[in-house]
Coordinates of C-alpha atoms in Angstrom, one line a residue:
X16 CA 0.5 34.9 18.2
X17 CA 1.1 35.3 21.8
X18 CA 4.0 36.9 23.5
X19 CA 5.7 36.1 26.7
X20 CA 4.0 35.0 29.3
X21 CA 5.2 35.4 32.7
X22 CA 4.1 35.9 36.4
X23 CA 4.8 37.1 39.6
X24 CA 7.3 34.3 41.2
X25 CA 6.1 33.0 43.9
X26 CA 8.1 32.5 47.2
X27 CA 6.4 29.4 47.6
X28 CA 7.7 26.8 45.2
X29 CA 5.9 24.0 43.7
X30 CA 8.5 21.3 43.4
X31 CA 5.8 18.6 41.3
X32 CA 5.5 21.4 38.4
X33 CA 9.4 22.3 38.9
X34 CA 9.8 18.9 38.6
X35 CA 8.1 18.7 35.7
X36 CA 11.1 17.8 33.1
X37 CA 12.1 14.5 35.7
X38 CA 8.8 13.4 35.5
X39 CA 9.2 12.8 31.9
X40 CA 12.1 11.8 32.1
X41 CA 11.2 8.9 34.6
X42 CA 8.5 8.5 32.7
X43 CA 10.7 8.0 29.5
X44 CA 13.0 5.9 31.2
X45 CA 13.2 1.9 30.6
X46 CA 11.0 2.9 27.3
X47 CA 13.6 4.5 25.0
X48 CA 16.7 3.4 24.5
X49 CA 20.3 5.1 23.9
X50 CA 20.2 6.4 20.5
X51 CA 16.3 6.7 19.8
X52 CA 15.4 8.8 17.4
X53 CA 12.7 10.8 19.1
X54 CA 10.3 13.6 17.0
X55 CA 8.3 15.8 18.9
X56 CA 5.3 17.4 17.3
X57 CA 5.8 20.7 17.9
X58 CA 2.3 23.3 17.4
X59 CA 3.9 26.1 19.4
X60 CA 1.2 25.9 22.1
X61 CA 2.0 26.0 25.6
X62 CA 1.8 22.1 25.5
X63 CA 4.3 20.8 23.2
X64 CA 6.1 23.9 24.0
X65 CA 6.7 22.6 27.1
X66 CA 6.6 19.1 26.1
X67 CA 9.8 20.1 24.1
X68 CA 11.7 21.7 26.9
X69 CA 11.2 18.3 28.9
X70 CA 12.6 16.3 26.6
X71 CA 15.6 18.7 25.5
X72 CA 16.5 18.5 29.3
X73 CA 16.3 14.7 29.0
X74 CA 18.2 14.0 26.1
X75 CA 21.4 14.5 27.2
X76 CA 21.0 11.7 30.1
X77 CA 18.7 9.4 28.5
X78 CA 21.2 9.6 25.3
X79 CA 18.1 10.3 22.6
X80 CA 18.3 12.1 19.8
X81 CA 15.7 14.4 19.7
X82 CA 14.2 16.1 16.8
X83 CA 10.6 18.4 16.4
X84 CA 8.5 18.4 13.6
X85 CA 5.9 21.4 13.1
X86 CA 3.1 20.8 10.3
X87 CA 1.5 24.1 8.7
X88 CA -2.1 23.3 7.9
X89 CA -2.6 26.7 6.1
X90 CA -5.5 27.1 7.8
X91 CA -4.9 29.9 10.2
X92 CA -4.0 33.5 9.0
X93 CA -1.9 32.9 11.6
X94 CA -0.1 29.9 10.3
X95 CA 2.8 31.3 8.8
X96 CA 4.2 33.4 11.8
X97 CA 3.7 29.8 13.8
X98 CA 5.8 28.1 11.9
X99 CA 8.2 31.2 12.0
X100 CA 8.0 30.8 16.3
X101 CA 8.9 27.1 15.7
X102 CA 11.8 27.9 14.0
X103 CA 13.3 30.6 16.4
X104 CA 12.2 28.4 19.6
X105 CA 14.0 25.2 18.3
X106 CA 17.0 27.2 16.8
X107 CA 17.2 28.7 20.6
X108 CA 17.5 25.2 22.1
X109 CA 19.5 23.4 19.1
X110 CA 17.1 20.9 18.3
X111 CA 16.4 20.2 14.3
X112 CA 13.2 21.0 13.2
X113 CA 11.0 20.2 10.1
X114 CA 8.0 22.0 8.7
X115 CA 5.8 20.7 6.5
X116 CA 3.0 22.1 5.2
X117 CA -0.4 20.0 4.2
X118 CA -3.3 21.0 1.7
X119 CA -6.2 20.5 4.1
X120 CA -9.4 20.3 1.8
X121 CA -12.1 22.6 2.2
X122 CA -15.8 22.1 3.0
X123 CA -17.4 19.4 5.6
X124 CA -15.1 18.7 8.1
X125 CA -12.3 20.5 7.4
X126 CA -10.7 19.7 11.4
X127 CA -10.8 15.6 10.8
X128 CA -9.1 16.3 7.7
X129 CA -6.5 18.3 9.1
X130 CA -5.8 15.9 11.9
X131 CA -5.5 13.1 9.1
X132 CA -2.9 15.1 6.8
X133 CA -1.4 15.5 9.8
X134 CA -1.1 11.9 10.9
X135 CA -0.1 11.2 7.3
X136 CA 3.1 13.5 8.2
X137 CA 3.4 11.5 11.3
X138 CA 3.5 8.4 10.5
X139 CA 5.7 9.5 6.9
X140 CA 8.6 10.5 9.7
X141 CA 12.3 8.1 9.6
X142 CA 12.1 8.0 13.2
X143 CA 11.5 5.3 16.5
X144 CA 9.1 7.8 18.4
X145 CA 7.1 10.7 17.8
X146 CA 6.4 12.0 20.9
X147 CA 2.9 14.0 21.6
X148 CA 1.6 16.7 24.2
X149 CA -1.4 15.1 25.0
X150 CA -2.3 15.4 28.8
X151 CA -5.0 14.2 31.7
X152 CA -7.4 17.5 30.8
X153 CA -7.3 16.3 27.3
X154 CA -8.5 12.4 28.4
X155 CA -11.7 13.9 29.9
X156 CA -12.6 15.7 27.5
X157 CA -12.3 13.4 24.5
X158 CA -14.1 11.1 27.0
X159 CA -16.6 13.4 27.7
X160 CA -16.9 14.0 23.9
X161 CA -16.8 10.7 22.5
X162 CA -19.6 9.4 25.3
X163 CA -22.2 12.2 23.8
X164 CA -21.5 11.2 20.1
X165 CA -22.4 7.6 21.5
X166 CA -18.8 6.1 20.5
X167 CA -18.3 2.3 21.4
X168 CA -15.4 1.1 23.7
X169 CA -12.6 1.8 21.0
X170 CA -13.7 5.4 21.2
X171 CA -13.9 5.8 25.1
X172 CA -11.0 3.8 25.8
X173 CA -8.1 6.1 27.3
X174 CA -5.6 7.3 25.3
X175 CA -1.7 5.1 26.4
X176 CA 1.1 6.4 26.8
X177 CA 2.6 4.2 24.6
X178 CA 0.9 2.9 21.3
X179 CA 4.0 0.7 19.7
X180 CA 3.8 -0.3 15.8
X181 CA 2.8 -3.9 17.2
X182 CA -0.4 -2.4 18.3
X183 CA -1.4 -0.2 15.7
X184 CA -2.3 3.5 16.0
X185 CA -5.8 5.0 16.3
X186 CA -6.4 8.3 14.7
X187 CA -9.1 9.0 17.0
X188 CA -6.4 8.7 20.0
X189 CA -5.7 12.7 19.4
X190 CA -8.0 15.1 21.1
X191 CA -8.9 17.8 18.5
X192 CA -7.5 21.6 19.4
X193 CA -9.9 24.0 18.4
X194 CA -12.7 21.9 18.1
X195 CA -11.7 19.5 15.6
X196 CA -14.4 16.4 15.2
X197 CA -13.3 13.1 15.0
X198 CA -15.7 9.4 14.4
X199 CA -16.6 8.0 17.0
X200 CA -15.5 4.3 17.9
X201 CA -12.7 5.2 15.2
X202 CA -10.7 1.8 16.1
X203 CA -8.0 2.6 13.0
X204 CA -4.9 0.8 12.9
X205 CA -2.0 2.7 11.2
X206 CA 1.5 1.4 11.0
X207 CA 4.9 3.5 11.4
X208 CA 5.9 4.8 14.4
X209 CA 5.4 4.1 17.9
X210 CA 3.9 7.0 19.9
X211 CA 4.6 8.4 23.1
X212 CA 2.9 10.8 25.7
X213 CA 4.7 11.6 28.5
X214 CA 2.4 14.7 29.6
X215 CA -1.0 12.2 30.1
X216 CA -0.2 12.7 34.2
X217 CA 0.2 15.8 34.2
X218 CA -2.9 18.4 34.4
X219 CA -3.3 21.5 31.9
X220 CA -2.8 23.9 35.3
X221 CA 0.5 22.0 35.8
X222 CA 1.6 22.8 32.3
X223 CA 1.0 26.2 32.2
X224 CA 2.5 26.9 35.5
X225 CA 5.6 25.3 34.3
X226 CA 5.0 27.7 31.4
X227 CA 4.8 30.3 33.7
X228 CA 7.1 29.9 35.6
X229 CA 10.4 29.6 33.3
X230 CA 9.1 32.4 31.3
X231 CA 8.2 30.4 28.2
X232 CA 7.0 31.7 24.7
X233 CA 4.5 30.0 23.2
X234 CA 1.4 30.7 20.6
X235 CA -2.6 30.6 21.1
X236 CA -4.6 29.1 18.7
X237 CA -7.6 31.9 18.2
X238 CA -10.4 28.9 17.6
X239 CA -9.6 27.6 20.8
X240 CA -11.7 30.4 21.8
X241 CA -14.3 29.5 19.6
X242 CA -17.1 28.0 21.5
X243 CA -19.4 26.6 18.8
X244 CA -16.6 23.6 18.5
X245 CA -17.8 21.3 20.9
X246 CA -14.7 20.6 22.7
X247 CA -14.5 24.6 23.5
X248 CA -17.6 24.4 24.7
X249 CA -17.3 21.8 27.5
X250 CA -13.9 22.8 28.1
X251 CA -15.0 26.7 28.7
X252 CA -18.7 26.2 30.1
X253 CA -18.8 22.2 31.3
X254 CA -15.6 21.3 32.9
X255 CA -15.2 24.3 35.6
X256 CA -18.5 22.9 36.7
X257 CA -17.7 19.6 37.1
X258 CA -14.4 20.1 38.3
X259 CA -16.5 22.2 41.5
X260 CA -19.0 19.9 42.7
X261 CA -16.6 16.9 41.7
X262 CA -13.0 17.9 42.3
X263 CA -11.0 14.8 41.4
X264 CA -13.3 14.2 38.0
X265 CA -9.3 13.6 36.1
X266 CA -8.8 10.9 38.2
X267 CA -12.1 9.3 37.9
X268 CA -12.3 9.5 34.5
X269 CA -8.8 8.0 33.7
X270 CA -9.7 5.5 35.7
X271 CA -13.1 4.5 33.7
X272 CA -10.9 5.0 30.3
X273 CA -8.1 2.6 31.4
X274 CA -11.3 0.0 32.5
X275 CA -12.5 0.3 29.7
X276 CA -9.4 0.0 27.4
X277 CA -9.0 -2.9 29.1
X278 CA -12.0 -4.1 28.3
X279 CA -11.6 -3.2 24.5
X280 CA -8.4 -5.4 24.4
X281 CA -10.6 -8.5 25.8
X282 CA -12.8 -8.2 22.9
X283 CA -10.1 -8.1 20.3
X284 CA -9.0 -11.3 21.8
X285 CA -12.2 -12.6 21.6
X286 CA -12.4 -11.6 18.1
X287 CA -8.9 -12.4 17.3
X288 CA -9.9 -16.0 18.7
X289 CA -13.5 -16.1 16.5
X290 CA -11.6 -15.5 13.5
X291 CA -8.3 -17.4 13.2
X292 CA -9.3 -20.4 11.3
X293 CA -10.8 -17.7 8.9
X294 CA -8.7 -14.1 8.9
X295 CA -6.0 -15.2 5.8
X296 CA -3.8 -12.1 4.7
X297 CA -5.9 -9.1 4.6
X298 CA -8.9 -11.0 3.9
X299 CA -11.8 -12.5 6.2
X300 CA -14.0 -15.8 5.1
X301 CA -17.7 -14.7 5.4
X302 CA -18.0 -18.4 7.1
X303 CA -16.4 -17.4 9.7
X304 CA -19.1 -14.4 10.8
X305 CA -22.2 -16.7 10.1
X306 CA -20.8 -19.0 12.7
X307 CA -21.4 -16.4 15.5
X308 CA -23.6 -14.8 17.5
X309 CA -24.7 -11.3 16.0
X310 CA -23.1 -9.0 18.8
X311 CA -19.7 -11.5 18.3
X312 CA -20.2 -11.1 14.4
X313 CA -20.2 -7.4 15.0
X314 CA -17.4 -7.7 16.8
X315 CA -15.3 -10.1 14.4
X316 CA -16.4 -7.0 11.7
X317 CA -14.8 -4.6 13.4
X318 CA -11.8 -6.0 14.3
X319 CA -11.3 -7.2 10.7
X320 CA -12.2 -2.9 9.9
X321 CA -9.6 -2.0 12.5
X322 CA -7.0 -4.2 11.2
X323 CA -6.6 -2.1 8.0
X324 CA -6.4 0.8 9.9
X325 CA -10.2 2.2 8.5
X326 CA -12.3 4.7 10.5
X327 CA -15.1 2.8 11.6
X328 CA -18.4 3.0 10.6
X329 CA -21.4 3.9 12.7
X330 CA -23.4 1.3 14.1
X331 CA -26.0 1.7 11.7
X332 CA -23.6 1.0 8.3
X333 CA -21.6 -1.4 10.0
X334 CA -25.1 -3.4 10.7
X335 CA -26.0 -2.8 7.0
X336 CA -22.7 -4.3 5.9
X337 CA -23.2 -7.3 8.0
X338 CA -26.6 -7.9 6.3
X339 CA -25.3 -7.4 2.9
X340 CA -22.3 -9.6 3.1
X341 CA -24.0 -12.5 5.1
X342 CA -27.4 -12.9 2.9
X343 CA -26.2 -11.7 -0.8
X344 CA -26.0 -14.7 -3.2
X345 CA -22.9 -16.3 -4.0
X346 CA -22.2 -14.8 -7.0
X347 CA -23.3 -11.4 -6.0
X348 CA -20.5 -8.4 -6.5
X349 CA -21.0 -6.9 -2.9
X350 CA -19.4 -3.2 -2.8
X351 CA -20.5 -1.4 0.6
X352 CA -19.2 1.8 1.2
X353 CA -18.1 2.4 4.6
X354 CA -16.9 6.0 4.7
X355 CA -13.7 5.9 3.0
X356 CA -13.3 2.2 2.4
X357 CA -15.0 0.0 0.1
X358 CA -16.3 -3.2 1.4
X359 CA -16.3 -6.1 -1.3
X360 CA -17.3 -9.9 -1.4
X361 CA -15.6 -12.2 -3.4
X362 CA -15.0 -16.4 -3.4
X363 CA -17.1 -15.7 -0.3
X364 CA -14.0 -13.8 1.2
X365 CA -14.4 -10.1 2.2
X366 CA -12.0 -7.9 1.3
X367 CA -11.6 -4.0 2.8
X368 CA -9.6 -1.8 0.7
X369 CA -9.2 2.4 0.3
X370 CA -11.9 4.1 -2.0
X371 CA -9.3 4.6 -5.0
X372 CA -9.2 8.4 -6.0
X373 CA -10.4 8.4 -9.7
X374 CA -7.3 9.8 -11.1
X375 CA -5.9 7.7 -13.8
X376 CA -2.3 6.2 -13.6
X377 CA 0.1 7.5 -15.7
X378 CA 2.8 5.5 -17.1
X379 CA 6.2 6.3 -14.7
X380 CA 9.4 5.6 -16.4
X381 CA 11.8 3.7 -13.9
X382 CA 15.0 5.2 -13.8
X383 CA 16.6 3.1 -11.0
X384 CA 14.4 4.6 -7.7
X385 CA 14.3 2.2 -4.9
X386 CA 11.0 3.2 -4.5
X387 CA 8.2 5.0 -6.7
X388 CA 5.2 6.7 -5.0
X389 CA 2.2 5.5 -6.5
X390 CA -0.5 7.6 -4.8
X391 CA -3.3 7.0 -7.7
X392 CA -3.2 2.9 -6.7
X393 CA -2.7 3.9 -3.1
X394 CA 0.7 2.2 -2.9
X395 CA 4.2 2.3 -3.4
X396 CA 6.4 0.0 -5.2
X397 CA 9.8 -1.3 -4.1
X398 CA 12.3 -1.9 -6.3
X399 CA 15.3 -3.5 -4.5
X400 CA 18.3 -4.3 -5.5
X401 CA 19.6 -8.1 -5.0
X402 CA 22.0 -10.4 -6.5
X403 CA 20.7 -13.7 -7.8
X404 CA 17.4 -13.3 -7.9
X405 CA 14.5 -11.0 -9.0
X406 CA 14.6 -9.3 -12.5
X407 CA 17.5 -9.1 -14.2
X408 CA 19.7 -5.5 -14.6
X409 CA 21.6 -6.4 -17.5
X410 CA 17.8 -7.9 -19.3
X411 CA 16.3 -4.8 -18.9
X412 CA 18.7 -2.5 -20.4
X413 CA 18.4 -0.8 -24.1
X414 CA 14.8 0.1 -23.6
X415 CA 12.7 1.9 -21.7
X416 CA 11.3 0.5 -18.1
X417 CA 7.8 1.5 -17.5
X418 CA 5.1 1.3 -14.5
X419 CA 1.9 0.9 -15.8
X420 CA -1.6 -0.2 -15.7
X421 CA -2.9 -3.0 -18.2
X422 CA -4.6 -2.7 -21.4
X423 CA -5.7 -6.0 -22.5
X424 CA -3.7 -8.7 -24.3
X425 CA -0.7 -8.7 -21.8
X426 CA 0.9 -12.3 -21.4
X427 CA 3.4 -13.6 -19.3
X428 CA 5.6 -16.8 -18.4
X429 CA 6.7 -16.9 -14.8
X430 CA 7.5 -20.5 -15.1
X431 CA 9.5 -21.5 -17.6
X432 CA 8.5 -24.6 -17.5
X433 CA 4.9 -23.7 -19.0
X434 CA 4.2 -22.2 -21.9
X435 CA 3.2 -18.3 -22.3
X436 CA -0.4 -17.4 -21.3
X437 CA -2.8 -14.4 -21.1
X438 CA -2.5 -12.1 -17.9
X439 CA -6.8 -12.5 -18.0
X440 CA -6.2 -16.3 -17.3
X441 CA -3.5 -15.8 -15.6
X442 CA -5.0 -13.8 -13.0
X443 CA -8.7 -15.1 -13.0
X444 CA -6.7 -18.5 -12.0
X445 CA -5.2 -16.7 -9.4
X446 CA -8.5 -15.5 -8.1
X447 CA -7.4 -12.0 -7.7
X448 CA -10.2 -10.0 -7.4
X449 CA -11.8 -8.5 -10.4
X450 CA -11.5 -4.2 -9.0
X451 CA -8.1 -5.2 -8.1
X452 CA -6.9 -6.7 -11.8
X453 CA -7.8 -3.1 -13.5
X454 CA -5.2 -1.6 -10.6
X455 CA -2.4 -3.4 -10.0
X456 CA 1.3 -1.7 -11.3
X457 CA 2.6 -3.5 -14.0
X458 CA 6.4 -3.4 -15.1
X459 CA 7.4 -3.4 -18.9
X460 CA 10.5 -3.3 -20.9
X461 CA 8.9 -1.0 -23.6
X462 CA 6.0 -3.4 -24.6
X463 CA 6.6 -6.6 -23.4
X464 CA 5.9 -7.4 -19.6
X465 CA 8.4 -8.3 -17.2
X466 CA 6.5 -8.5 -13.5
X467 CA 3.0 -8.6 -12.1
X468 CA 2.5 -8.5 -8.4
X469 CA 1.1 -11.8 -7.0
X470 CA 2.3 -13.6 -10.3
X471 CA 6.0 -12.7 -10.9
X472 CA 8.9 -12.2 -13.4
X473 CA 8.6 -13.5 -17.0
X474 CA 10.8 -16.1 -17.8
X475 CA 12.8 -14.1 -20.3
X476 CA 13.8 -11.6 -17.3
X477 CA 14.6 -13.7 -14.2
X478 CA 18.1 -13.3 -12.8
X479 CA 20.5 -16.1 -12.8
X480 CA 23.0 -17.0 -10.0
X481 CA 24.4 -14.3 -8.7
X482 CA 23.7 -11.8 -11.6
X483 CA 22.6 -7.8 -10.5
X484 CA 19.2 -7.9 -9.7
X485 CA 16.1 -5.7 -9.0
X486 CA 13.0 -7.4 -7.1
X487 CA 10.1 -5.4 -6.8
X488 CA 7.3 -5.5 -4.6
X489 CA 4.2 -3.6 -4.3
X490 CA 3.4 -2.3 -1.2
X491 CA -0.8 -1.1 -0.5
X492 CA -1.7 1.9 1.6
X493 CA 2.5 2.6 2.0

């Protein structure tokens, strides 16, 4: 953990790093609005350290609320007394701050899966922004990086300084301290909050100065040291000699990653355009890749990929998977694994869903949550309450309401006005997918059903006119 670290002062002032805190706050300005929630994800290095003295100085004008959120990836030795610094440094300044600590798992790349616990926390947060310290010496070098693993446009594109929920969020945007890896051409859209970073002007030297200057506290990382991670390598031994025989390289660079961002956001139009007789709900027809070119096919497949916020595959797999989905015969049960999501074909639709974990479903008695976290089906499942419509309150009482998965010889009647059938019929009339029949939560008043996503309430259960209701809804990936 580092201590103070200060300097001689100066007596020549630099008013662009004193003006550091107005430069974020101009930058913040027209963005945010009076009464934002605003989280700032708080490491204790010298950048979101500073990141979170910026915007402490803004709040009170710009009328944000501001917040800080440190996660623990018990990774470091070191980890605990971090968490400890964030604590004192946000108690100092009277800013709320929440630590939450991840189980990163161990073996191959143990970095990418730190950085996606952490972007689960992220995006988990009740909040408008969270706000992240990412500046222009970070753009090069996750440039710099992503061009030598041979990333596509999605991974070379510069990071914005605004990614809103509209657009999605790209786990690949962050530049990994201490080396972290990350996929190239990762292309994953994520909902939940919209992300800012107000430091991408300003250089690491500007930072630090800053730093330097008002005497800050912060905490060093020790793999930043490290150079076997590759980013410590070019950061250490490339850069410096870039930076001497070409001395505005930042500015060039962002420049090239804003061209080609832009360029990125052509294609998606083009593939938004290729595919809009034939992207229906999460779901793409395969007619509508063998009407294209390859390279626009390819394109069309990634977009689809990006959509449900899945690393993307290299070029190699996601060429595989094109082959696969376009020549297997009709009737073939495609299943392509593309690195954490399963691929399928089915009624000549393709569907792109989470690799499911293994771990069995236990049945959950509902005791009146308005939500209840299913992470073994990757979901959650909504349960809110209404007046007229939905399931019944007053039905369900006197027995036990459980979540849980089917075991053959379920039947249901959500319309009254037919008779009471078999869920199997039910749902192969449905055309639900076969993997997804086996998974889906299932609501019962001690043995008899009451709800099935995609179907609905049995008869016996549905709400009349303004009775106490409960109407559930199962939510994927939430």
């Amino acid at each position: 953990m580092a201590s103070s670290r200060k300097s001689s002062r100066s007596s020549v002032t630099k008013p662009r790093v004193q003006d550091l805190p107005a430069r974020v706050a101009a930058r913040l300005q027209g963005v945010i609005r009076p009464s934002d929630r605003l989280v700032v994800g708080l490491s204790g290095g010298v950048d979101s350290v500073v990141l979170l003295e910026c915007l402490h100085s803004a709040a009170g004008s710009l009328r944000f609320h501001l917040s800080a959120l440190h996660v623990n990836h018990q990774l470091s030795p070191h980890a605990r007394q971090w968490a400890a610094f964030c604590r004192r440094l946000c108690r100092e300044r009277g800013v709320p701050l929440r630590v939450e600590s991840v189980t990163v798992p161990r073996g191959a790349g143990p970095e990418a899966a730190a950085r996606a616990a952490r972007y689960g926390v992220f995006l988990r947060q009740k909040c408008d922004y969270i706000v992240l310290a990412h500046h222009r010496d970070d753009q090069v070098e996750t440039f710099l990086l992503q061009l030598l693993r041979g990333a596509g446009l999605k991974g070379l594109a510069a990071m914005p300084f605004l990614r809103t929920r509209d657009s999605g969020f790209r786990i690949q945007d962050e530049p990994a301290s201490g080396g972290q890896e990350r996929n190239p051409d990762t292309g994953s859209r994520i909902p939940g909050p919209a992300f800012l970073r107000p430091l991408l002007e300003m250089t690491r030297s500007e930072i630090l100065d800053y730093a330097r200057r008002r005497e800050l506290q912060w905490v060093e990382d020790e793999s930043n040291a490290d150079y076997h991670f590759p980013r410590n390598y070019l950061r250490g031994e490339i850069v410096p000699r870039i930076e001497r025989r070409f001395p505005a390289y930042r500015v060039a660079v962002a420049r090239s990653g804003r061209h080609i961002a832009e360029a990125n956001e052509v294609l998606d139009e083009v593939a938004a355009a290729d595919g809009a007789d034939f992207l229906q709900g999460s779901t793409l027809a395969v007619a509508g890749l063998r009407r294209l070119s390859a390279a626009r096919a390819r394109n069309l497949l990634r977009y689809f990929i990006a959509g449900h916020g899945f690393a993307m595959p290299a070029a190699v797999r996601l060429d595989e998977a094109l082959r696969q989905v376009m020549t297997a015969k009709h009737d073939a049960r495609v299943a392509i694994d593309l690195e954490g999501a399963v691929l399928r074909r089915f009624d000549d639709r393709l569907f792109l869903e989470r690799i499911p974990s293994g771990s069995a479903i236990r049945p959950r008695v509902w005791r009146g949550e308005e939500r209840v976290a299913l992470p073994e089906l990757g979901g959650t499942l909504a349960m809110e309450r209404v007046s007229g419509k939905g399931i019944s309150l007053t039905r369900l009482q006197g027995k036990p309401v459980t979540i849980r998965l089917r075991r053959g010889g379920e039947r249901l009647q959500p319309d009254c006005a037919r008779p009471r059938r078999s869920l199997k019929n039910l749902l192969q009339e449905t055309r639900v997918p076969p993997w997804q029949r086996e998974r889906l939560p299932l609501l019962f008043r001690e043995d008899r059903l009451v709800w099935v996503p995609g179907l609905g309430i049995d008869c016996a259960y549905q709400a009349a006119d303004g009775e106490p209701a409960v109407l559930p809804e199962w939510i994927p990936g939430d």
